[in-house]
Short mmCIF file of C-alpha atoms in Angstrom, two decimals:
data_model
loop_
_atom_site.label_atom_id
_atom_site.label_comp_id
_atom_site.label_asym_id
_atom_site.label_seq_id
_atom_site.Cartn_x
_atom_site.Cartn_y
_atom_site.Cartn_z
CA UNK A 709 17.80 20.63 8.62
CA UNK A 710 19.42 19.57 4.96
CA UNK A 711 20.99 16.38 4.62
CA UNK A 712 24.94 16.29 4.18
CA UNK A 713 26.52 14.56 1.50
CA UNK A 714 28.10 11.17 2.92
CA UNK A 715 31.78 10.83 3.46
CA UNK A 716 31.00 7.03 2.47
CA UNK A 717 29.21 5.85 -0.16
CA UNK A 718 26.36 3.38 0.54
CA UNK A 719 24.77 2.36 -2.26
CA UNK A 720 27.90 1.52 -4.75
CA UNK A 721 25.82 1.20 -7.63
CA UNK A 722 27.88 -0.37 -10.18
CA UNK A 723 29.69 -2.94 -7.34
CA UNK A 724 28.55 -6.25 -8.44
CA UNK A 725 28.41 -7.18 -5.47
CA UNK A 726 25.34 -4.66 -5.02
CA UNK A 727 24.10 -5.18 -7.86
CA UNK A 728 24.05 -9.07 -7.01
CA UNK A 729 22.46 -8.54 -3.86
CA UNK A 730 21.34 -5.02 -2.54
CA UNK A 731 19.82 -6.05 0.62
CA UNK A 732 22.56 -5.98 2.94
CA UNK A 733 23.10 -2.27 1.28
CA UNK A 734 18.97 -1.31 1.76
CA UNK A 735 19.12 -2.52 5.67
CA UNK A 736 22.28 -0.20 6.79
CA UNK A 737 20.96 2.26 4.71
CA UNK A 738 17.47 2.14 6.66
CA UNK A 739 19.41 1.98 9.49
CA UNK A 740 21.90 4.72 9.07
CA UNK A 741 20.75 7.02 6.67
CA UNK A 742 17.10 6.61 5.37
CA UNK A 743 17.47 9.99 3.83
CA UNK A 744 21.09 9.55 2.32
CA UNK A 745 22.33 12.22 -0.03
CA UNK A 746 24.45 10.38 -2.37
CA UNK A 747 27.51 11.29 -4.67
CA UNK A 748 26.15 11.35 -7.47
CA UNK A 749 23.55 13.89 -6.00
CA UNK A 750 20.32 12.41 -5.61
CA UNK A 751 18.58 11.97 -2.39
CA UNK A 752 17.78 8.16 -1.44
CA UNK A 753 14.90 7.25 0.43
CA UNK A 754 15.12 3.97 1.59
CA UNK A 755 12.15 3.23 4.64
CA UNK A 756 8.47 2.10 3.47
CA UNK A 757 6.22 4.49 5.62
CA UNK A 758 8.68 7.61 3.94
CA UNK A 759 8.69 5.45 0.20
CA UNK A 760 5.20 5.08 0.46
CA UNK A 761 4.14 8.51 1.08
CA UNK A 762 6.37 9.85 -1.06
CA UNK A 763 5.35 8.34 -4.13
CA UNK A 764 1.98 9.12 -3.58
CA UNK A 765 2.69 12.90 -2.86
CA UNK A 766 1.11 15.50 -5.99
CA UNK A 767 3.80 17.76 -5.44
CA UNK A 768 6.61 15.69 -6.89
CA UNK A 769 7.00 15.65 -10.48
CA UNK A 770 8.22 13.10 -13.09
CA UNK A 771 7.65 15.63 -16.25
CA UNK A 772 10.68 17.86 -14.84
CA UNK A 773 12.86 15.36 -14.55
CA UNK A 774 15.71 14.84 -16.74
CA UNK A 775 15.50 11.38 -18.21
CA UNK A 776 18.40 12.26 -20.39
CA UNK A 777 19.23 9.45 -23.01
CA UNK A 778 15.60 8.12 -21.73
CA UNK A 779 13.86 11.23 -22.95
CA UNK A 780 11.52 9.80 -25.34
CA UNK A 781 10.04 7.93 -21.81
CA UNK A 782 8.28 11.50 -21.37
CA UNK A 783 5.86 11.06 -24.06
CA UNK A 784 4.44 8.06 -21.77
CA UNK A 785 2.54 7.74 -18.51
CA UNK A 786 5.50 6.70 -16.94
CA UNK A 787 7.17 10.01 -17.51
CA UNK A 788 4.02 12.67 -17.04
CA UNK A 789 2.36 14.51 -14.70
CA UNK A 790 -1.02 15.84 -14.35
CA UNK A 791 -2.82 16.72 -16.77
CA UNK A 792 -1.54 14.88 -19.59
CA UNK A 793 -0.64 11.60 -17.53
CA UNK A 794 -4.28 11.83 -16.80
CA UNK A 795 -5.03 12.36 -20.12
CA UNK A 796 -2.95 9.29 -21.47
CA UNK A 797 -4.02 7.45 -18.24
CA UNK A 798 -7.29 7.45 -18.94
CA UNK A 799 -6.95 6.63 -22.62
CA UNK A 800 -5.13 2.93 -21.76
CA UNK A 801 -7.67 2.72 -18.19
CA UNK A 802 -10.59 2.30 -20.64
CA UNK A 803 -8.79 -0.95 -22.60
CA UNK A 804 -7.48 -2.56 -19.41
CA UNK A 805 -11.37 -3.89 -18.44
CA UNK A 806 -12.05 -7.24 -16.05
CA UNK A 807 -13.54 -9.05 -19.85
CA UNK A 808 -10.45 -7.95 -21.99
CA UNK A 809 -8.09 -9.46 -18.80
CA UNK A 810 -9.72 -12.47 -18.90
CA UNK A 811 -10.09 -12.91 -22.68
CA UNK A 812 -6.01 -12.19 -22.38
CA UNK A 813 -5.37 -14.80 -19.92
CA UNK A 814 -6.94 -17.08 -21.73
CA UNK A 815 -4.40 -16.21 -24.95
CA UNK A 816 -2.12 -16.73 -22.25
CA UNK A 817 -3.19 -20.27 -21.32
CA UNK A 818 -3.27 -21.28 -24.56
CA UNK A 819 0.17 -20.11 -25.01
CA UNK A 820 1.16 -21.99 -21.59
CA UNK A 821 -0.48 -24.86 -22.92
CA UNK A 822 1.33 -25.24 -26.04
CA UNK A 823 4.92 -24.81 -24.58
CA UNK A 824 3.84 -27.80 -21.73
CA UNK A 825 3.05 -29.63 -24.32
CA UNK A 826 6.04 -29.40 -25.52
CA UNK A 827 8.14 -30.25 -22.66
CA UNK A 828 5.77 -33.12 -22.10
CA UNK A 829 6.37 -35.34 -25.04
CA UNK A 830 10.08 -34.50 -24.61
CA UNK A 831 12.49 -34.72 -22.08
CA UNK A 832 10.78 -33.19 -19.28
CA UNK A 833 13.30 -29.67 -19.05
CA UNK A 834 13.28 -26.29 -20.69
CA UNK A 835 14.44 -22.84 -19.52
CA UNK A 836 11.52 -20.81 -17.80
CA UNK A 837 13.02 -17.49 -18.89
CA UNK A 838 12.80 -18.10 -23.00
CA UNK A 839 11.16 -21.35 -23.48
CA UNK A 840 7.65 -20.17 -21.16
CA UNK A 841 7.69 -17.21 -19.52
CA UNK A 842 9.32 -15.27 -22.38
CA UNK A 843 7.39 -16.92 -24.84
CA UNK A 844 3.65 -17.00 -23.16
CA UNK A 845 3.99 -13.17 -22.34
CA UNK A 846 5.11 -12.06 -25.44
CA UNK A 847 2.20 -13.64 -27.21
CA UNK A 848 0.02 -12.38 -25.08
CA UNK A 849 1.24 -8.52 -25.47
CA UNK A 850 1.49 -9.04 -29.39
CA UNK A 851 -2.34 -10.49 -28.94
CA UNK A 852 -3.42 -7.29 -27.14
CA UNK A 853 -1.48 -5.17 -29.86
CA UNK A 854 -3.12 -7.27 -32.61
CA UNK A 855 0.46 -7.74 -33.76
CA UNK A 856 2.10 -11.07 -35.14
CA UNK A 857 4.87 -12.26 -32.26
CA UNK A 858 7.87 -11.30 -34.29
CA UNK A 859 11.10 -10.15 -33.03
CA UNK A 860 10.85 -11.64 -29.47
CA UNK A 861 14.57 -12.04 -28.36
CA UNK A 862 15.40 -8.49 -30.07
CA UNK A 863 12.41 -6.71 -28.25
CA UNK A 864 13.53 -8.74 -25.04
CA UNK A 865 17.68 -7.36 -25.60
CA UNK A 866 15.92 -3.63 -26.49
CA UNK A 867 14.26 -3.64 -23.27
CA UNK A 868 17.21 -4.96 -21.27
CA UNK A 869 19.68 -2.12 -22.93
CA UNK A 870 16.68 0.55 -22.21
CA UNK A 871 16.49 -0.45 -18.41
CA UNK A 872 20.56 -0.29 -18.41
CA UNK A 873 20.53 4.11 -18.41
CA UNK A 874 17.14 3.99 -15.93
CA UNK A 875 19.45 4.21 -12.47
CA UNK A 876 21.61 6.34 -11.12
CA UNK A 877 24.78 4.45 -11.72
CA UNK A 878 24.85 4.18 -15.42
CA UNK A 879 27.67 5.20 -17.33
CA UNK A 880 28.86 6.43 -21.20
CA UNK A 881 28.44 3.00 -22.38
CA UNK A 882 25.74 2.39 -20.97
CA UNK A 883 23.50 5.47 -22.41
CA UNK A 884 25.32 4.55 -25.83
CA UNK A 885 23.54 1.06 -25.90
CA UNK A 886 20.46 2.44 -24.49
CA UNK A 887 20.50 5.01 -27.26
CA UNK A 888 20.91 2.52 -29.85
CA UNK A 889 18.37 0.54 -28.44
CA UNK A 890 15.43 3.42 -28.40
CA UNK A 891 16.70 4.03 -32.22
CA UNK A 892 15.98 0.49 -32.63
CA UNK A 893 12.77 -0.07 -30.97
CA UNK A 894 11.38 3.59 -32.34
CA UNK A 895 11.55 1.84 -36.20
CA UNK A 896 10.16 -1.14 -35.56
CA UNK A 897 7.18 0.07 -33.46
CA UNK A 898 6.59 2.52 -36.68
CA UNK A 899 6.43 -0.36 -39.06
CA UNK A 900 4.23 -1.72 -37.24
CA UNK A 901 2.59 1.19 -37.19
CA UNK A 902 2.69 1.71 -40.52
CA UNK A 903 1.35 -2.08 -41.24
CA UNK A 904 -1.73 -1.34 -39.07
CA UNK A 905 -2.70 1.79 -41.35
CA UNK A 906 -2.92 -0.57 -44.22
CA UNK A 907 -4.48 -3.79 -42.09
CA UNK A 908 -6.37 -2.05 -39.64
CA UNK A 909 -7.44 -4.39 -36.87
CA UNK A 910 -9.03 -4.24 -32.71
CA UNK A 911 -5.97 -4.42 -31.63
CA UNK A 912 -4.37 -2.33 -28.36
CA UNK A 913 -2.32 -0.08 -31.77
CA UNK A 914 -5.48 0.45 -33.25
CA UNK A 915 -7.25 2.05 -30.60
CA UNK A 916 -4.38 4.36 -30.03
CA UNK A 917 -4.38 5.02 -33.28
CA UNK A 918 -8.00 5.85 -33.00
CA UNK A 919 -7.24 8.31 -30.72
CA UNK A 920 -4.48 10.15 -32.06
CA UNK A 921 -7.32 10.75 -35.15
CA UNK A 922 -9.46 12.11 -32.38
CA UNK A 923 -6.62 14.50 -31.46
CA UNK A 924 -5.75 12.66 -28.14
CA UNK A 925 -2.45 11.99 -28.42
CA UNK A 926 0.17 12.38 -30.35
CA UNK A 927 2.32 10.69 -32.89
CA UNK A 928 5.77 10.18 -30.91
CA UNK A 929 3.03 9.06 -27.27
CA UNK A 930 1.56 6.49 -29.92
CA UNK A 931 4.88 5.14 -30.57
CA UNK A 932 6.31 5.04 -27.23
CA UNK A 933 3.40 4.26 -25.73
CA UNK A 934 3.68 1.04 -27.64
CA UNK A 935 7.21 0.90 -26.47
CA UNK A 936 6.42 1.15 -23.04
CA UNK A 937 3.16 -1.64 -23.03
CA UNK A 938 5.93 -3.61 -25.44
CA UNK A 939 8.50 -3.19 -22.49
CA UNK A 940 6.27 -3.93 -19.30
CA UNK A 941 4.03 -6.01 -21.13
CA UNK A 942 7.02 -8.89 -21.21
CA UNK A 943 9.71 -7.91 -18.77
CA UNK A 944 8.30 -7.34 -15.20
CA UNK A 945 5.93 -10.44 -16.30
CA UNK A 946 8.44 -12.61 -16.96
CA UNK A 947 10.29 -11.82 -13.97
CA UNK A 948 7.12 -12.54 -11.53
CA UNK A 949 6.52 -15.99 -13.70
CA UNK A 950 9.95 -16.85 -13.49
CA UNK A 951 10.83 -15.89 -9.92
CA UNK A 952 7.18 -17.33 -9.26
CA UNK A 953 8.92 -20.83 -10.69
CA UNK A 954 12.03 -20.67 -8.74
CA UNK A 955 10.33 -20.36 -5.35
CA UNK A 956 8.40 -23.80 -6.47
CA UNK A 957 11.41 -25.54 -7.45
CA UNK A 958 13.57 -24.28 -4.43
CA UNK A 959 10.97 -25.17 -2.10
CA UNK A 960 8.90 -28.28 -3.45
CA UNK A 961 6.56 -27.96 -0.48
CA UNK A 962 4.87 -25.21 -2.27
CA UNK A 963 3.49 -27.17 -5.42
CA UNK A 964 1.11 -28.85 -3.32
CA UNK A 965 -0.11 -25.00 -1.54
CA UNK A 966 -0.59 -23.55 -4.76
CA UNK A 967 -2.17 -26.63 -6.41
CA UNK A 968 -4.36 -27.39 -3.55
CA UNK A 969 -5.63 -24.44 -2.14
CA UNK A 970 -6.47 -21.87 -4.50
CA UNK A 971 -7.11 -19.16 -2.02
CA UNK A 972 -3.26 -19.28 -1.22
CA UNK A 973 -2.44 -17.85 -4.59
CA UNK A 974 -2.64 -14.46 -4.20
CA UNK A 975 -0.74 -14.09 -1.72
CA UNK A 976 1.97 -16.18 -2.83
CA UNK A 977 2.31 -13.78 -5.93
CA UNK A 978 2.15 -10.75 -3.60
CA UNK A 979 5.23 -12.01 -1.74
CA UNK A 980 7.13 -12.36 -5.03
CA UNK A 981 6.25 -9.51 -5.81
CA UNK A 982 7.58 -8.14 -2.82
CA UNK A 983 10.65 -10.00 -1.87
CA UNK A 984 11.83 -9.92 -5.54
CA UNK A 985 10.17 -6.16 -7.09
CA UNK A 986 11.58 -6.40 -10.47
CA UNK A 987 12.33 -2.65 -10.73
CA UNK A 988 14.03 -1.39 -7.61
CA UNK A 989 13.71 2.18 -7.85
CA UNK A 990 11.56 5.15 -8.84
CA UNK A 991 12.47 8.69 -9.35
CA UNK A 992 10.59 12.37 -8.80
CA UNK A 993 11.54 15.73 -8.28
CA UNK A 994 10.45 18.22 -5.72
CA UNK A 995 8.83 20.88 -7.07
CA UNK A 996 9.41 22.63 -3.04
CA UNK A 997 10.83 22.37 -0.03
CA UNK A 998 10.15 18.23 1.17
CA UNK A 999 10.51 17.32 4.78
CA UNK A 1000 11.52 13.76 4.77
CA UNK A 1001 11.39 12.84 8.56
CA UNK A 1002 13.96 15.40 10.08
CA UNK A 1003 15.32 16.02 6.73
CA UNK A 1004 14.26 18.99 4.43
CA UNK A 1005 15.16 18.12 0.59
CA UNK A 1006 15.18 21.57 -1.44
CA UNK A 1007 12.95 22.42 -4.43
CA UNK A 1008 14.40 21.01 -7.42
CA UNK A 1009 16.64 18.07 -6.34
CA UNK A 1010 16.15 14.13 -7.57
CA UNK A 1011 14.26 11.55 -5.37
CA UNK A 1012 15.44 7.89 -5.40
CA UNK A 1013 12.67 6.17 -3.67
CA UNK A 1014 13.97 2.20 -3.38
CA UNK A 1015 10.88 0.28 -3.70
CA UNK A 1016 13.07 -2.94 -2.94
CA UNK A 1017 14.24 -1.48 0.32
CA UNK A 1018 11.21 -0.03 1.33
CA UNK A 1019 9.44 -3.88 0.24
CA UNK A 1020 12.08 -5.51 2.72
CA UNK A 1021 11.64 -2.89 5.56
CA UNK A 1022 10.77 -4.76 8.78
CA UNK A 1023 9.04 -1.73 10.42
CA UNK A 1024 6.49 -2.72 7.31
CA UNK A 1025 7.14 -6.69 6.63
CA UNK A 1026 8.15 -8.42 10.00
CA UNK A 1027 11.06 -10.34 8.79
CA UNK A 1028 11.50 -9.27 5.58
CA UNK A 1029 13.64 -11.35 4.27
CA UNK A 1030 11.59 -14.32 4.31
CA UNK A 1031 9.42 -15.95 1.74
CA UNK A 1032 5.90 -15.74 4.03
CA UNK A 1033 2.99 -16.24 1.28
CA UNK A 1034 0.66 -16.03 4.91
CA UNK A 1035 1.45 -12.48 5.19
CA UNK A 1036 -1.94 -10.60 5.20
CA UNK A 1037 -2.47 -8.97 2.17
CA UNK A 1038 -3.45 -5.81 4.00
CA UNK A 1039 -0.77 -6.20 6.28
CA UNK A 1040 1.75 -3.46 4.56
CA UNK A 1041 1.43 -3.17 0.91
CA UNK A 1042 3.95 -3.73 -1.03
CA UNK A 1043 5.00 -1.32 -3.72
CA UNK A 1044 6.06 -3.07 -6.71
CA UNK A 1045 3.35 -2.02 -8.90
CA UNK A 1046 4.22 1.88 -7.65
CA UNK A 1047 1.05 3.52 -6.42
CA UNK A 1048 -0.93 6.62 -6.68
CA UNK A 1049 -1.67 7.99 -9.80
CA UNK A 1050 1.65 5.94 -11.12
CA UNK A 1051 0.53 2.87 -10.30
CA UNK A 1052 1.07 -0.09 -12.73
CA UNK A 1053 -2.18 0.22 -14.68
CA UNK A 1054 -1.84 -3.74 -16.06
CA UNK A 1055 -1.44 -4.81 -12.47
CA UNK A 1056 -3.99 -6.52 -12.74
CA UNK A 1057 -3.37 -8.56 -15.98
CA UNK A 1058 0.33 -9.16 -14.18
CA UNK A 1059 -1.40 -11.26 -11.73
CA UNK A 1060 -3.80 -13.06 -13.87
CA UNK A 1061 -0.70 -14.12 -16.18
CA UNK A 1062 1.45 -15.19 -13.33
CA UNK A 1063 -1.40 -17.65 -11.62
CA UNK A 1064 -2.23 -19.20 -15.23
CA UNK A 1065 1.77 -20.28 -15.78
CA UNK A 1066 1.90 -21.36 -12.40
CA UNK A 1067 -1.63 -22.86 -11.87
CA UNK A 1068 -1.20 -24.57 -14.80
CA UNK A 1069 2.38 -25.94 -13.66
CA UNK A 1070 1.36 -27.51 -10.12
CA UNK A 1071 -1.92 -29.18 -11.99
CA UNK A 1072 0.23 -30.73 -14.90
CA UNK A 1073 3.46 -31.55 -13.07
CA UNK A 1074 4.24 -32.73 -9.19
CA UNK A 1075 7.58 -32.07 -9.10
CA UNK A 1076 9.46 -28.83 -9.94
CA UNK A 1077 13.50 -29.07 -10.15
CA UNK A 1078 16.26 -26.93 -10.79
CA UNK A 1079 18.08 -28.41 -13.97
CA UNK A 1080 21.10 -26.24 -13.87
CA UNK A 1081 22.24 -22.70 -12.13
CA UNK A 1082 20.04 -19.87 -13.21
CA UNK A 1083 21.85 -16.64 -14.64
CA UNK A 1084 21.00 -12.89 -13.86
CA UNK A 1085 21.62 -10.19 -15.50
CA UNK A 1086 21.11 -7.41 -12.37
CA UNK A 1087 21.49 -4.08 -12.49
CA UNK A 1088 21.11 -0.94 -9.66
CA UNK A 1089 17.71 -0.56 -11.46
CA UNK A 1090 16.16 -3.84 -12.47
CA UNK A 1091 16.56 -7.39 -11.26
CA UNK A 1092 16.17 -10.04 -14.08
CA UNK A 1093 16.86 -13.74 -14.38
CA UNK A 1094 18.21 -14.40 -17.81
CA UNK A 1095 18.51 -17.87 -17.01
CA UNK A 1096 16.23 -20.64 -15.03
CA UNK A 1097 17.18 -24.45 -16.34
CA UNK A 1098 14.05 -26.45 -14.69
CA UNK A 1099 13.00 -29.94 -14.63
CA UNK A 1100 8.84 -30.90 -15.09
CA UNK A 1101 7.85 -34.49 -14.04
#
């Protein structure tokens, strides 16, 4: 059969109270309508075993998708298919190698380090958005460009006004900023461009500069593929470190786990990663009929596939709305990296970045407080904490 449109609407996306907190929303619509046609006419999948599948099925495509004001995303992995996305996959697979993570994370500890010290021969508080996770991450992409760190707070507001037009619910004003904001980022990714022609370098730039020479890629997938590794490079980081932080400080019994048994720490990252997924949602389009369960979705109609429902689905995650670091790692992935050929391809690095700010944390300091209310700044699409007042002694 084909799914109805709803007489109610579900998923409100611009209610703050949604936006605040989705999963009451995600479990009725699991519940109700895991296949949910909504107003604004997309189909929402919402259950793990369908999300899951989905995103790993060849027929959907990103390419065909209209990313209107987020256009210039299609000259990225994020917004190809096969061929090219293997062609541009394959190009940034042969920089992300196990030496060049570790030679990063060890920029990254540096930069960790440094900002410790800091706190440590003052008062003992800082913010763990700007002050260290903001900070540390940013150096570390701007190492792996072979950039200087400049612009930090504009790149970080960019980003944020980008990721406003990524979800269904955005609005006029919203695509205005987000326009503005690729205008922005667009010339000052070309100066930087432009500096690295005259100061060539090793740098991440470089070697896609290197290939565009070769014929490769292309001048505008250059640019926003720097966008892009700009973009991911310091956001969904930050938000693992930081969320990472908060579970330590709102549950001090953790600081000894992760200090103490190193074997722990994977799986306490995977369960932020799940229980938090920084971006909520992904998006393809059939390219033919889809049978969803007992729902058919025509050719040429917009998937929303919730990766933070389908992360809290207890058919997957036995209470899911738990903090359980025990949880096998095999257990029922989680999907906040994506998967299939989409898959984050600086997964990897993610992780390494998130255990040396919080390894290095639990070693230097044995207690972990809140020093104030943290601040969000959620929207349908991405969850962010813009805001995290902490206390090290």
């Amino acid at each position: 059969m084909t799914a109805e449109a709803a007489t109610v609407d579900l998923l409100p996306f611009r209610d703050p109270d949604y936006r605040a907190n989705p999963v009451p929303y995600y479990a009725r619509l699991r519940r109700e309508a895991p296949v949910h046609r909504h107003p604004v006419g997309v189909y929402v999948v919402s259950r793990y075993a369908d999300v899951a599948k989905l995103i790993r099925n060849p027929t959907l495509s990103v390419r065909r998708l209209d990313f209107g004001v987020a256009d210039p995303l299609h000259h990225t992995v994020l917004g190809q298919d096969a061929p090219d996305h293997t062609r541009l996959r394959r190009i940034t697979n042969r920089w992300f190698t196990p030496k060049a993570v570790e030679d990063w994370a060890e920029v990254m500890q540096a930069s960790v380090d440094a900002v410790l010290d800091e706190v440590a021969a003052g008062d003992g508080t800082l913010d763990a958005v700007d002050d260290l996770a903001l900070r540390s991450t940013f150096r570390t992409i701007c190492h792996i460009f072979g950039v200087e760190p400049t612009e930090m707070l504009e790149i970080q507001q960019a980003t944020y006004d980008i990721g406003l037009s990524l979800g269904p619910g955005s609005d006029e004003e919203d695509r205005r900023v987000t326009s503005e904001a690729f205008e922005w980022y667009e010339e000052h990714i070309r100066g930087l461009i432009a500096h690295k022609r005259a100061h060539p370098g090793d740098g991440l730039i470089d070697h896609f500069l290197a290939e565009q020479e070769a014929g490769n890629m292309t001048e505008k997938e250059v640019v926003f593929s720097v966008l892009l590794f700009f973009a991911v490079g310091h956001l969904d980081i930050k938000h693992l470190i930081v969320q990472g932080i908060r579970q330590l400080a709102e549950h001090p019994e953790y600081i000894g786990i992760y200090r103490d048994h190193p074997e722990a720490r994977p799986g306490f990252i995977n369960e932020v990663l799940r229980i938090e997924s920084p971006e909520q949602m992904v998006s393809r389009l059939t390219t033919q009929d889809t049978v969803i369960g007992d729902t058919t979705v025509p050719a040429g109609e917009v998937l929303v596939l919730l990766i933070g429902s389908a992360n809290r689905d207890p058919e997957a995650f036995p209470d899911p709305d738990r903090f359980d670091h025990t949880r096998p790692l095999d257990a029922g992935r989680h999907l906040a990296f994506g998967s299939g050929q989409h898959g984050c391809a600086g997964q990897v690095l993610a992780r390494a970045q998130a255990d040396v700010a919080l390894t290095t944390l639990v070693n230097r300091f044995g207690s972990i407080e809140l020093a104030g209310e943290p601040a969000f700044a959620h929207t349908e699409f991405l969850r962010s904490i813009t805001r995290l007042p902490i206390r090290l002694r």
